[in-house]
Amino acid sequence: MTRDALRAIPPINDLLESPAALALAERTSREFARARARAVAGALRAEIAAGQLELEPAAVAAEAARRLEAEGRDTFDDGSGGTDDRLRRVVNATGVVLHTNLGRAPLSRRALEAVVEVAGGYLNLEYDLASGGRGRRDAHGEGMLCELLGCEAAVVANNNAAAVMLVLNTLAAGGEVIVSRGELVEIGGGFRVPEVLERAGCTLREVGTTNRTRASDYEGAISERTRLLLRVHPSNYRIVGFTERPTVAELAGVARRHGLPLVDDLGSGCLVDMRPAGLDEVRAGAALAEGVDLATFSGDKLLGGPQAGIVAGRADLVERVRRNPLMRALRVDKMVYAALDATLRSYCEGRAWEDVPSLRMLAAPAAEVRARADALVARLAVGAEPGLLRASVEDGVSVPGAGSAPGSEIATALVALEHVRLGSTEVEARLRANRPPVIARIERDRVVLDLRTVAAEDEAALEAALAALAGA
Ligand SMILES: *Cc1c(COP(=O)(O)O)cnc(C)c1O
């Protein structure tokens, strides 16, 4: 029976001749219709073989046609298996505020509105409204960055990896760059300082040791081949114990004595004192004030804006970076400028802690998270099948994430889930399969949810997902 049903699945070429496929091809493309016909046939085969679908052989072709007919209407949410690469909003209940896999910083309302306002129409991206002629694209955001950081110039690239690449390639291609052995980091996603240096056309000159490097180590390595001194924020690890690292001021002294630029890859662009969130991170403005010639940092880590890489510092050096032909390949899109501009405006108006979601999340006191967790657990108890899903609130920790403050933990409250029938991995998987997906962590064999990273507007969806579990 199963074998006959499998044999009755029409060949792709026959399926493509069906009215449904022809109509789909007309509205989309022949290639697309073929791809969807393959997907429908594959799903039918899998379901029949697994015994999930029982069909008379004579009914199989009609079922295939019915599914192809539906294709045109709801192409991607058809549950026909395969990889689902559609971007969707997810509920981040992991407590990792700047979760690289979940898109890092959520944008502020103002940033979103700015994107909608400019991107839905035309804008003065490269147009000078005063003269009516061509304007500069690479100057957007520069004024605010300079005021916020106290520097002469700034330019925005696609991300911080691009910013570092641009700076190294501009200032040091064909020459040597001195880096401490304690800072030859791999950030993740393939960003390894030695490899980036090489690709930028520079030669790495390592100095010091993993745990101890002194200013004199840099000084001793300087030769006529040296082009710059590079400091790198060890974003995702910490060296503790018998350690030594020169201060920025000491390194700046060495750089100045030899007429070399000091570049600091700060990683996460921290524009304000982060102590209100309990984090001890160097402000970009402070690094520049201490003598860094060029600082590079991300727009979507502690800054809390869109993916971007900012190069800020001395005007002559920034100008050289701007003129690098690579800039054309690594520049940002109008939507990024709009979102960054609006985010920086929040900083300029002293409203960053209120406006920027990631800053708000980082600074939320544990008591506030606990109050939300208690309320959620109380709401779940109402109407839940008694005893199937137990939810309780306990102490735990959230983390900043994205290597933005290594080793930092933020006290939080967690909702711990225990299901009578389902194990923790099954509970985690069901939450992930929810629409919208809820991303949780497993701790001590229980699924835990950290409301610190769950936006208020996502709480209803989270509650519905939990209610479904409680009825499972
Ligand atoms: C995160 C990070 C980068 C890469 O930044 P992206 O914006 O992700 O490209 C580079 N250097 C350091 C020190 C970092 O922490």
Coordinates of C-alpha atoms and ligand atoms in Angstrom, one line a residue:
M1 CA 0.0 0.0 0.0
T2 CA 2.7 2.4 1.1
R3 CA 4.9 1.3 -1.8
D4 CA 2.0 1.9 -4.3
A5 CA 1.4 5.3 -2.9
L6 CA 5.1 6.2 -3.2
R7 CA 5.1 5.0 -6.8
A8 CA 2.1 7.2 -7.5
I9 CA 4.0 10.4 -6.7
P10 CA 4.1 12.1 -10.1
P11 CA 7.5 12.7 -11.7
I12 CA 8.6 16.4 -11.4
N13 CA 8.1 17.0 -15.1
D14 CA 4.5 15.8 -14.9
L15 CA 3.9 17.9 -11.8
L16 CA 5.2 20.9 -13.7
E17 CA 2.6 20.4 -16.4
S18 CA -0.2 20.6 -13.8
P19 CA -2.4 23.8 -13.9
A20 CA -1.2 24.7 -10.4
A21 CA 2.5 24.5 -11.3
L22 CA 1.9 26.4 -14.6
A23 CA 0.1 29.2 -12.7
L24 CA 2.8 29.3 -10.1
A25 CA 5.5 29.5 -12.8
E26 CA 3.6 32.4 -14.5
R27 CA 3.4 34.4 -11.3
T28 CA 7.0 33.6 -10.2
S29 CA 9.4 31.8 -12.5
R30 CA 9.8 28.4 -14.1
E31 CA 12.8 27.7 -11.8
F32 CA 10.9 28.6 -8.7
A33 CA 7.9 26.4 -9.7
R34 CA 10.3 23.5 -10.3
A35 CA 12.0 24.0 -6.9
R36 CA 8.6 24.0 -5.2
A37 CA 7.4 21.0 -7.2
R38 CA 10.5 19.1 -6.0
A39 CA 9.8 20.2 -2.4
V40 CA 6.2 19.1 -2.6
A41 CA 7.1 15.7 -4.0
G42 CA 9.9 15.3 -1.4
A43 CA 7.5 16.1 1.4
L44 CA 4.9 13.7 0.2
R45 CA 7.5 11.0 -0.2
A46 CA 8.8 11.5 3.4
E47 CA 5.3 11.7 4.9
I48 CA 4.1 8.6 3.1
A49 CA 7.2 6.6 3.9
A50 CA 7.0 7.6 7.6
G51 CA 3.4 6.5 7.7
Q52 CA 2.3 10.0 8.6
L53 CA 0.2 10.3 5.5
E54 CA -2.0 7.5 4.2
L55 CA -3.4 7.9 0.7
E56 CA -4.9 5.7 -1.9
P57 CA -2.5 5.7 -4.8
A58 CA -5.2 7.2 -7.0
A59 CA -5.4 10.2 -4.6
V60 CA -1.6 11.0 -4.5
A61 CA -1.5 13.1 -7.7
A62 CA -4.4 15.2 -6.5
E63 CA -2.8 15.8 -3.2
A64 CA 0.4 16.9 -4.9
A65 CA -1.6 19.3 -7.1
R66 CA -3.5 20.6 -4.1
R67 CA -0.2 21.4 -2.3
L68 CA 1.3 23.1 -5.3
E69 CA -1.9 25.1 -5.6
A70 CA -1.3 26.3 -2.0
E71 CA 2.3 27.1 -2.7
G72 CA 1.6 30.3 -4.4
R73 CA -0.4 31.6 -1.4
D74 CA 1.8 30.7 1.6
T75 CA 5.0 29.7 0.1
F76 CA 7.3 29.5 3.1
D77 CA 5.1 28.5 6.0
D78 CA 3.9 25.3 4.4
G79 CA 5.6 23.0 6.9
S80 CA 6.8 21.0 4.0
G81 CA 10.2 20.5 5.6
G82 CA 13.5 21.5 4.2
T83 CA 15.6 24.3 5.6
D84 CA 13.7 27.3 6.7
D85 CA 16.0 30.2 6.0
R86 CA 13.4 32.9 6.3
L87 CA 14.3 35.7 8.7
R88 CA 11.8 35.7 11.6
R89 CA 11.5 37.5 14.8
V90 CA 12.3 35.3 17.8
V91 CA 11.8 35.7 21.5
N92 CA 15.2 35.9 23.2
A93 CA 14.8 34.3 26.6
T94 CA 18.4 33.4 27.0
G95 CA 19.4 36.4 29.1
V96 CA 22.3 37.1 26.6
V97 CA 21.6 40.7 25.8
L98 CA 23.9 41.2 22.8
H99 CA 23.4 37.7 21.4
T100 CA 25.4 37.5 18.2
N101 CA 23.3 34.6 16.8
L102 CA 20.1 36.4 17.5
G103 CA 21.1 39.7 15.8
R104 CA 22.9 41.5 18.7
A105 CA 21.3 44.8 19.6
P106 CA 17.6 45.3 19.1
L107 CA 17.1 48.8 17.6
S108 CA 15.4 51.6 19.5
R109 CA 11.9 52.9 18.5
R110 CA 13.6 56.1 17.2
A111 CA 16.1 54.1 15.1
L112 CA 13.2 52.0 13.6
E113 CA 11.2 55.1 12.9
A114 CA 14.2 56.7 11.2
V115 CA 14.7 53.7 9.0
V116 CA 11.1 53.6 8.0
E117 CA 11.1 57.4 7.3
V118 CA 14.1 57.5 5.0
A119 CA 14.2 54.1 3.5
G120 CA 10.6 54.1 2.2
G121 CA 11.4 57.1 0.0
Y122 CA 14.3 59.1 -1.3
L123 CA 16.8 60.9 1.0
N124 CA 19.8 63.1 0.8
L125 CA 22.2 60.2 1.1
E126 CA 24.8 61.7 -1.3
Y127 CA 23.1 65.0 -2.0
D128 CA 23.9 68.4 -0.5
L129 CA 20.6 70.1 0.2
A130 CA 22.3 73.5 0.5
S131 CA 24.0 73.6 -2.9
G132 CA 21.7 71.2 -4.7
G133 CA 24.8 69.2 -5.8
R134 CA 26.4 66.0 -4.9
G135 CA 27.0 65.6 -1.2
R136 CA 29.2 63.4 0.9
R137 CA 27.9 60.0 1.8
D138 CA 30.7 59.1 4.2
A139 CA 30.0 62.1 6.5
H140 CA 26.7 60.9 8.0
G141 CA 26.9 60.6 11.8
E142 CA 30.3 62.1 11.9
G143 CA 29.3 65.3 13.7
M144 CA 27.6 63.5 16.5
L145 CA 30.4 60.9 16.8
C146 CA 33.0 63.7 17.1
E147 CA 31.1 65.5 19.8
L148 CA 30.3 62.4 21.8
L149 CA 33.9 61.1 21.5
G150 CA 35.8 64.4 21.6
C151 CA 37.6 63.5 18.4
E152 CA 38.4 65.2 15.1
A153 CA 36.8 62.8 12.6
A154 CA 34.9 59.6 12.2
V155 CA 33.8 57.3 9.4
V156 CA 31.4 54.4 9.4
A157 CA 32.0 51.0 7.7
N158 CA 30.0 47.8 7.4
N159 CA 31.1 46.3 10.8
N160 CA 34.0 46.5 13.1
A161 CA 35.8 43.7 11.3
A162 CA 35.7 46.0 8.2
A163 CA 36.8 49.0 10.2
V164 CA 39.9 47.2 11.5
M165 CA 40.6 45.8 8.0
L166 CA 40.3 49.3 6.5
V167 CA 42.6 50.9 9.1
L168 CA 45.3 48.3 8.8
N169 CA 45.2 48.3 5.1
T170 CA 45.3 52.0 4.9
L171 CA 48.0 52.7 7.4
A172 CA 50.1 49.7 7.4
A173 CA 49.9 47.7 4.1
G174 CA 53.4 46.5 3.2
G175 CA 54.8 47.2 6.6
E176 CA 54.8 45.7 10.2
V177 CA 52.1 46.0 12.8
I178 CA 53.2 45.4 16.5
V179 CA 50.7 43.5 18.6
S180 CA 51.0 42.0 22.1
R181 CA 50.9 38.2 22.2
G182 CA 48.2 38.6 24.8
E183 CA 45.9 40.3 22.3
L184 CA 46.1 38.0 19.3
V185 CA 42.5 37.0 19.7
E186 CA 39.9 35.2 17.7
I187 CA 36.6 37.0 18.2
G188 CA 34.4 34.4 16.6
G189 CA 32.9 34.1 13.2
G190 CA 36.4 33.7 11.8
F191 CA 37.8 37.1 13.0
R192 CA 41.3 36.2 14.0
V193 CA 43.6 39.2 14.5
P194 CA 46.7 37.5 12.8
E195 CA 44.7 36.5 9.7
V196 CA 43.0 39.9 9.4
L197 CA 46.4 41.6 9.5
E198 CA 47.7 39.3 6.8
R199 CA 44.7 39.9 4.6
A200 CA 45.1 43.6 5.1
G201 CA 48.6 43.3 3.6
C202 CA 50.5 43.8 6.8
T203 CA 53.1 41.7 8.6
L204 CA 52.5 40.8 12.2
R205 CA 55.2 41.6 14.7
E206 CA 54.3 39.9 18.0
V207 CA 55.7 41.2 21.2
G208 CA 55.6 40.2 24.9
T209 CA 54.1 37.0 26.2
T210 CA 50.5 35.7 26.6
N211 CA 50.2 37.1 30.1
R212 CA 52.7 40.0 30.3
T213 CA 53.6 42.6 27.8
R214 CA 55.3 45.9 28.7
A215 CA 55.5 49.2 26.8
S216 CA 59.3 48.6 26.4
D217 CA 58.4 45.4 24.5
Y218 CA 56.7 47.5 21.9
E219 CA 59.5 50.0 21.8
G220 CA 62.1 47.3 21.4
A221 CA 60.3 45.9 18.3
I222 CA 60.0 49.2 16.4
S223 CA 62.0 49.3 13.2
E224 CA 61.9 51.3 10.0
R225 CA 59.3 48.7 8.8
T226 CA 56.9 49.5 11.6
R227 CA 53.7 51.3 10.5
L228 CA 51.6 51.2 13.6
L229 CA 51.0 49.9 17.1
L230 CA 47.8 47.9 17.5
R231 CA 46.0 47.3 20.7
V232 CA 43.1 44.8 20.7
H233 CA 40.4 44.4 23.3
P234 CA 40.5 40.8 24.4
S235 CA 36.7 40.7 24.0
N236 CA 35.8 37.1 24.8
Y237 CA 38.3 36.1 27.4
R238 CA 40.3 37.4 30.3
I239 CA 43.9 36.8 31.4
V240 CA 44.0 36.7 35.1
G241 CA 46.8 36.2 37.6
F242 CA 50.4 37.2 36.9
T243 CA 49.6 39.8 34.2
E244 CA 50.8 43.1 32.8
R245 CA 49.5 45.2 30.0
P246 CA 50.7 48.8 29.3
T247 CA 48.2 51.6 29.8
V248 CA 47.0 53.5 26.7
A249 CA 49.0 56.5 27.9
E250 CA 52.2 54.5 28.1
L251 CA 51.7 53.1 24.6
A252 CA 50.7 56.5 23.2
G253 CA 54.0 57.8 24.6
V254 CA 56.0 55.1 22.7
A255 CA 54.0 55.7 19.5
R256 CA 54.5 59.5 19.7
R257 CA 58.3 59.2 20.3
H258 CA 58.6 57.2 17.1
G259 CA 56.0 59.1 15.1
L260 CA 53.8 56.1 14.7
P261 CA 50.0 55.9 15.0
L262 CA 48.4 54.0 17.9
V263 CA 45.3 52.1 16.9
D264 CA 42.9 50.6 19.5
D265 CA 40.4 48.0 18.4
L266 CA 38.0 48.5 21.2
G267 CA 35.5 45.8 20.1
S268 CA 32.3 47.1 21.7
G269 CA 31.8 50.8 21.3
C270 CA 31.0 52.0 24.7
L271 CA 30.0 55.6 24.5
V272 CA 28.8 56.1 28.1
D273 CA 30.0 55.1 31.6
M274 CA 28.6 51.6 31.9
R275 CA 28.8 51.4 35.7
P276 CA 25.0 52.0 36.0
A277 CA 24.8 48.5 34.4
G278 CA 27.5 47.2 36.6
L279 CA 30.0 46.8 33.7
D280 CA 33.6 48.1 33.8
E281 CA 34.3 48.9 30.1
V282 CA 36.5 51.5 28.6
R283 CA 34.6 54.3 27.0
A284 CA 35.8 55.0 23.4
G285 CA 36.1 58.7 24.3
A286 CA 38.3 57.9 27.2
A287 CA 40.6 55.8 25.1
L288 CA 40.9 58.6 22.5
A289 CA 41.5 61.2 25.3
E290 CA 44.4 59.0 26.6
G291 CA 46.2 59.2 23.3
V292 CA 44.8 56.6 20.9
D293 CA 45.1 58.0 17.4
L294 CA 42.3 55.8 15.9
A295 CA 39.7 53.8 17.7
T296 CA 37.6 51.2 16.0
F297 CA 34.4 49.7 17.5
S298 CA 31.1 48.0 16.6
G299 CA 27.8 49.8 16.2
D300 CA 25.7 46.9 17.5
K301 CA 27.5 45.8 20.7
L302 CA 27.3 48.1 23.7
L303 CA 26.5 51.1 21.6
G304 CA 23.1 49.4 20.9
G305 CA 22.6 50.5 17.3
P306 CA 22.8 48.8 13.9
Q307 CA 25.6 46.6 12.6
A308 CA 28.4 49.0 11.7
G309 CA 32.0 49.6 12.4
I310 CA 33.2 53.0 13.5
V311 CA 36.7 54.5 12.9
A312 CA 37.2 57.6 15.0
G313 CA 40.1 59.8 15.9
R314 CA 42.7 62.0 14.1
A315 CA 41.4 63.8 11.1
D316 CA 44.4 63.1 8.8
L317 CA 44.2 59.4 9.5
V318 CA 40.4 59.2 9.1
E319 CA 40.8 61.1 5.8
R320 CA 43.3 58.5 4.5
V321 CA 40.9 55.7 5.5
R322 CA 38.1 57.4 3.6
R323 CA 40.2 57.6 0.5
N324 CA 41.0 53.9 0.6
P325 CA 39.3 52.3 -2.5
L326 CA 38.3 49.4 -0.1
M327 CA 35.9 51.9 1.5
R328 CA 33.6 51.6 -1.5
A329 CA 33.3 47.9 -0.8
L330 CA 32.9 48.2 2.9
R331 CA 30.6 51.2 3.2
V332 CA 27.1 51.1 4.8
D333 CA 23.6 51.3 3.5
K334 CA 21.2 54.1 3.9
M335 CA 19.2 52.2 6.5
V336 CA 22.3 51.7 8.6
Y337 CA 23.0 55.4 8.5
A338 CA 19.4 56.2 9.5
A339 CA 19.5 53.8 12.4
L340 CA 22.9 54.9 13.6
D341 CA 22.0 58.5 13.3
A342 CA 18.9 58.1 15.4
T343 CA 20.7 56.0 18.0
L344 CA 23.5 58.6 18.3
R345 CA 20.8 61.3 18.7
S346 CA 19.6 59.4 21.9
Y347 CA 23.1 59.6 23.2
C348 CA 23.5 63.3 22.4
E349 CA 20.2 64.1 24.1
G350 CA 21.3 62.1 27.2
R351 CA 18.4 59.6 26.7
A352 CA 20.5 56.6 25.8
W353 CA 19.6 54.7 29.0
E354 CA 15.9 55.2 28.3
D355 CA 15.8 54.8 24.5
V356 CA 18.3 52.1 23.6
P357 CA 16.8 48.7 24.3
S358 CA 20.1 46.9 25.0
L359 CA 21.2 49.5 27.5
R360 CA 17.8 49.3 29.2
M361 CA 18.1 45.5 29.4
L362 CA 21.6 45.7 30.8
A363 CA 20.7 48.1 33.4
A364 CA 17.4 46.6 34.6
P365 CA 17.7 45.7 38.3
A366 CA 17.3 42.0 39.2
A367 CA 14.3 43.0 41.3
E368 CA 12.5 44.3 38.1
V369 CA 13.2 41.1 36.2
R370 CA 12.0 39.1 39.2
A371 CA 8.7 41.1 39.4
R372 CA 8.1 40.3 35.7
A373 CA 9.0 36.6 36.3
D374 CA 6.7 36.4 39.3
A375 CA 3.8 37.9 37.4
L376 CA 4.4 35.6 34.4
V377 CA 4.4 32.5 36.7
A378 CA 1.3 33.7 38.4
R379 CA -0.5 34.2 35.1
L380 CA 0.5 30.7 33.9
A381 CA -0.9 29.1 37.0
V382 CA -4.3 30.4 36.0
G383 CA -6.0 27.9 33.7
A384 CA -3.0 25.6 33.5
E385 CA -3.7 21.9 33.7
P386 CA -2.6 21.3 37.3
G387 CA 0.9 19.9 37.6
L388 CA 1.8 19.3 34.0
L389 CA 4.2 22.3 33.7
R390 CA 5.8 23.6 36.9
A391 CA 7.3 27.1 36.7
S392 CA 9.2 28.7 39.5
V393 CA 11.4 31.8 39.9
E394 CA 15.0 31.6 41.1
D395 CA 18.2 33.6 41.1
G396 CA 20.5 33.4 38.2
V397 CA 22.8 35.5 35.9
S398 CA 22.4 37.3 32.6
V399 CA 25.5 38.2 30.4
P400 CA 26.1 41.1 28.1
G401 CA 27.2 38.9 25.3
A402 CA 29.0 39.6 22.0
G403 CA 32.3 39.7 23.8
S404 CA 31.4 43.1 25.0
A405 CA 32.4 42.8 28.6
P406 CA 34.2 39.5 29.1
G407 CA 33.6 37.8 32.4
S408 CA 30.8 40.2 33.4
E409 CA 27.6 38.7 34.9
I410 CA 24.5 40.5 35.8
A411 CA 22.3 39.2 38.7
T412 CA 18.9 38.3 37.4
A413 CA 15.8 36.1 38.1
L414 CA 15.0 33.1 36.0
V415 CA 11.8 31.2 35.3
A416 CA 12.7 27.5 35.7
L417 CA 10.4 25.0 33.9
E418 CA 9.8 21.4 34.7
H419 CA 7.4 19.4 32.6
V420 CA 5.9 16.2 34.0
R421 CA 6.0 14.3 30.6
L422 CA 8.7 16.1 28.7
G423 CA 12.4 16.3 29.3
S424 CA 14.3 19.5 29.2
T425 CA 15.7 19.1 25.7
E426 CA 12.2 18.3 24.4
V427 CA 10.8 21.4 26.2
E428 CA 13.6 23.5 24.8
A429 CA 12.9 22.2 21.3
R430 CA 9.2 22.8 21.5
L431 CA 9.7 26.3 22.6
R432 CA 12.1 26.8 19.6
A433 CA 9.5 25.3 17.3
N434 CA 6.8 27.7 18.6
R435 CA 5.8 30.6 16.3
P436 CA 7.4 32.9 17.1
P437 CA 10.3 30.7 18.3
V438 CA 11.2 31.1 21.9
I439 CA 15.0 30.6 22.5
A440 CA 15.8 29.4 26.0
R441 CA 18.7 27.9 27.8
I442 CA 19.1 24.6 29.7
E443 CA 20.7 24.8 33.1
R444 CA 21.0 21.9 35.5
D445 CA 18.7 19.8 33.2
R446 CA 15.9 22.3 33.3
V447 CA 14.8 24.9 30.8
V448 CA 15.3 28.4 32.2
L449 CA 13.9 31.7 30.8
D450 CA 15.5 35.1 31.5
L451 CA 12.9 37.9 31.0
R452 CA 15.7 40.5 31.0
T453 CA 16.1 40.0 27.3
V454 CA 12.4 39.5 26.5
A455 CA 10.8 42.7 25.2
A456 CA 7.6 43.6 27.0
E457 CA 5.7 43.3 23.6
D458 CA 7.0 39.7 23.3
E459 CA 5.7 38.6 26.7
A460 CA 2.2 37.6 25.4
A461 CA 3.8 35.4 22.8
L462 CA 6.0 33.8 25.4
E463 CA 3.1 33.2 27.7
A464 CA 1.1 31.6 24.8
A465 CA 4.0 29.3 24.1
L466 CA 4.2 28.2 27.8
A467 CA 0.4 27.7 27.9
A468 CA 0.7 25.4 24.9
L469 CA 3.4 23.4 26.8
A470 CA 1.3 23.3 29.9
G471 CA -1.5 21.6 27.8
A472 CA 0.9 19.2 26.1
Ligands
LIG1 C1 33.5 42.1 18.0 C2 34.8 42.5 17.7 C3 35.3 42.7 16.4 C4 34.4 42.4 15.2 O1 33.3 43.3 15.2 P1 32.1 43.1 14.3 O2 31.3 44.4 14.4 O3 31.4 41.9 14.7 O4 32.6 43.0 12.9 C5 36.6 43.0 16.2 N1 37.4 43.3 17.2 C6 37.0 43.1 18.5 C7 38.0 43.4 19.6 C8 35.7 42.7 18.8 O5 35.3 42.6 20.1

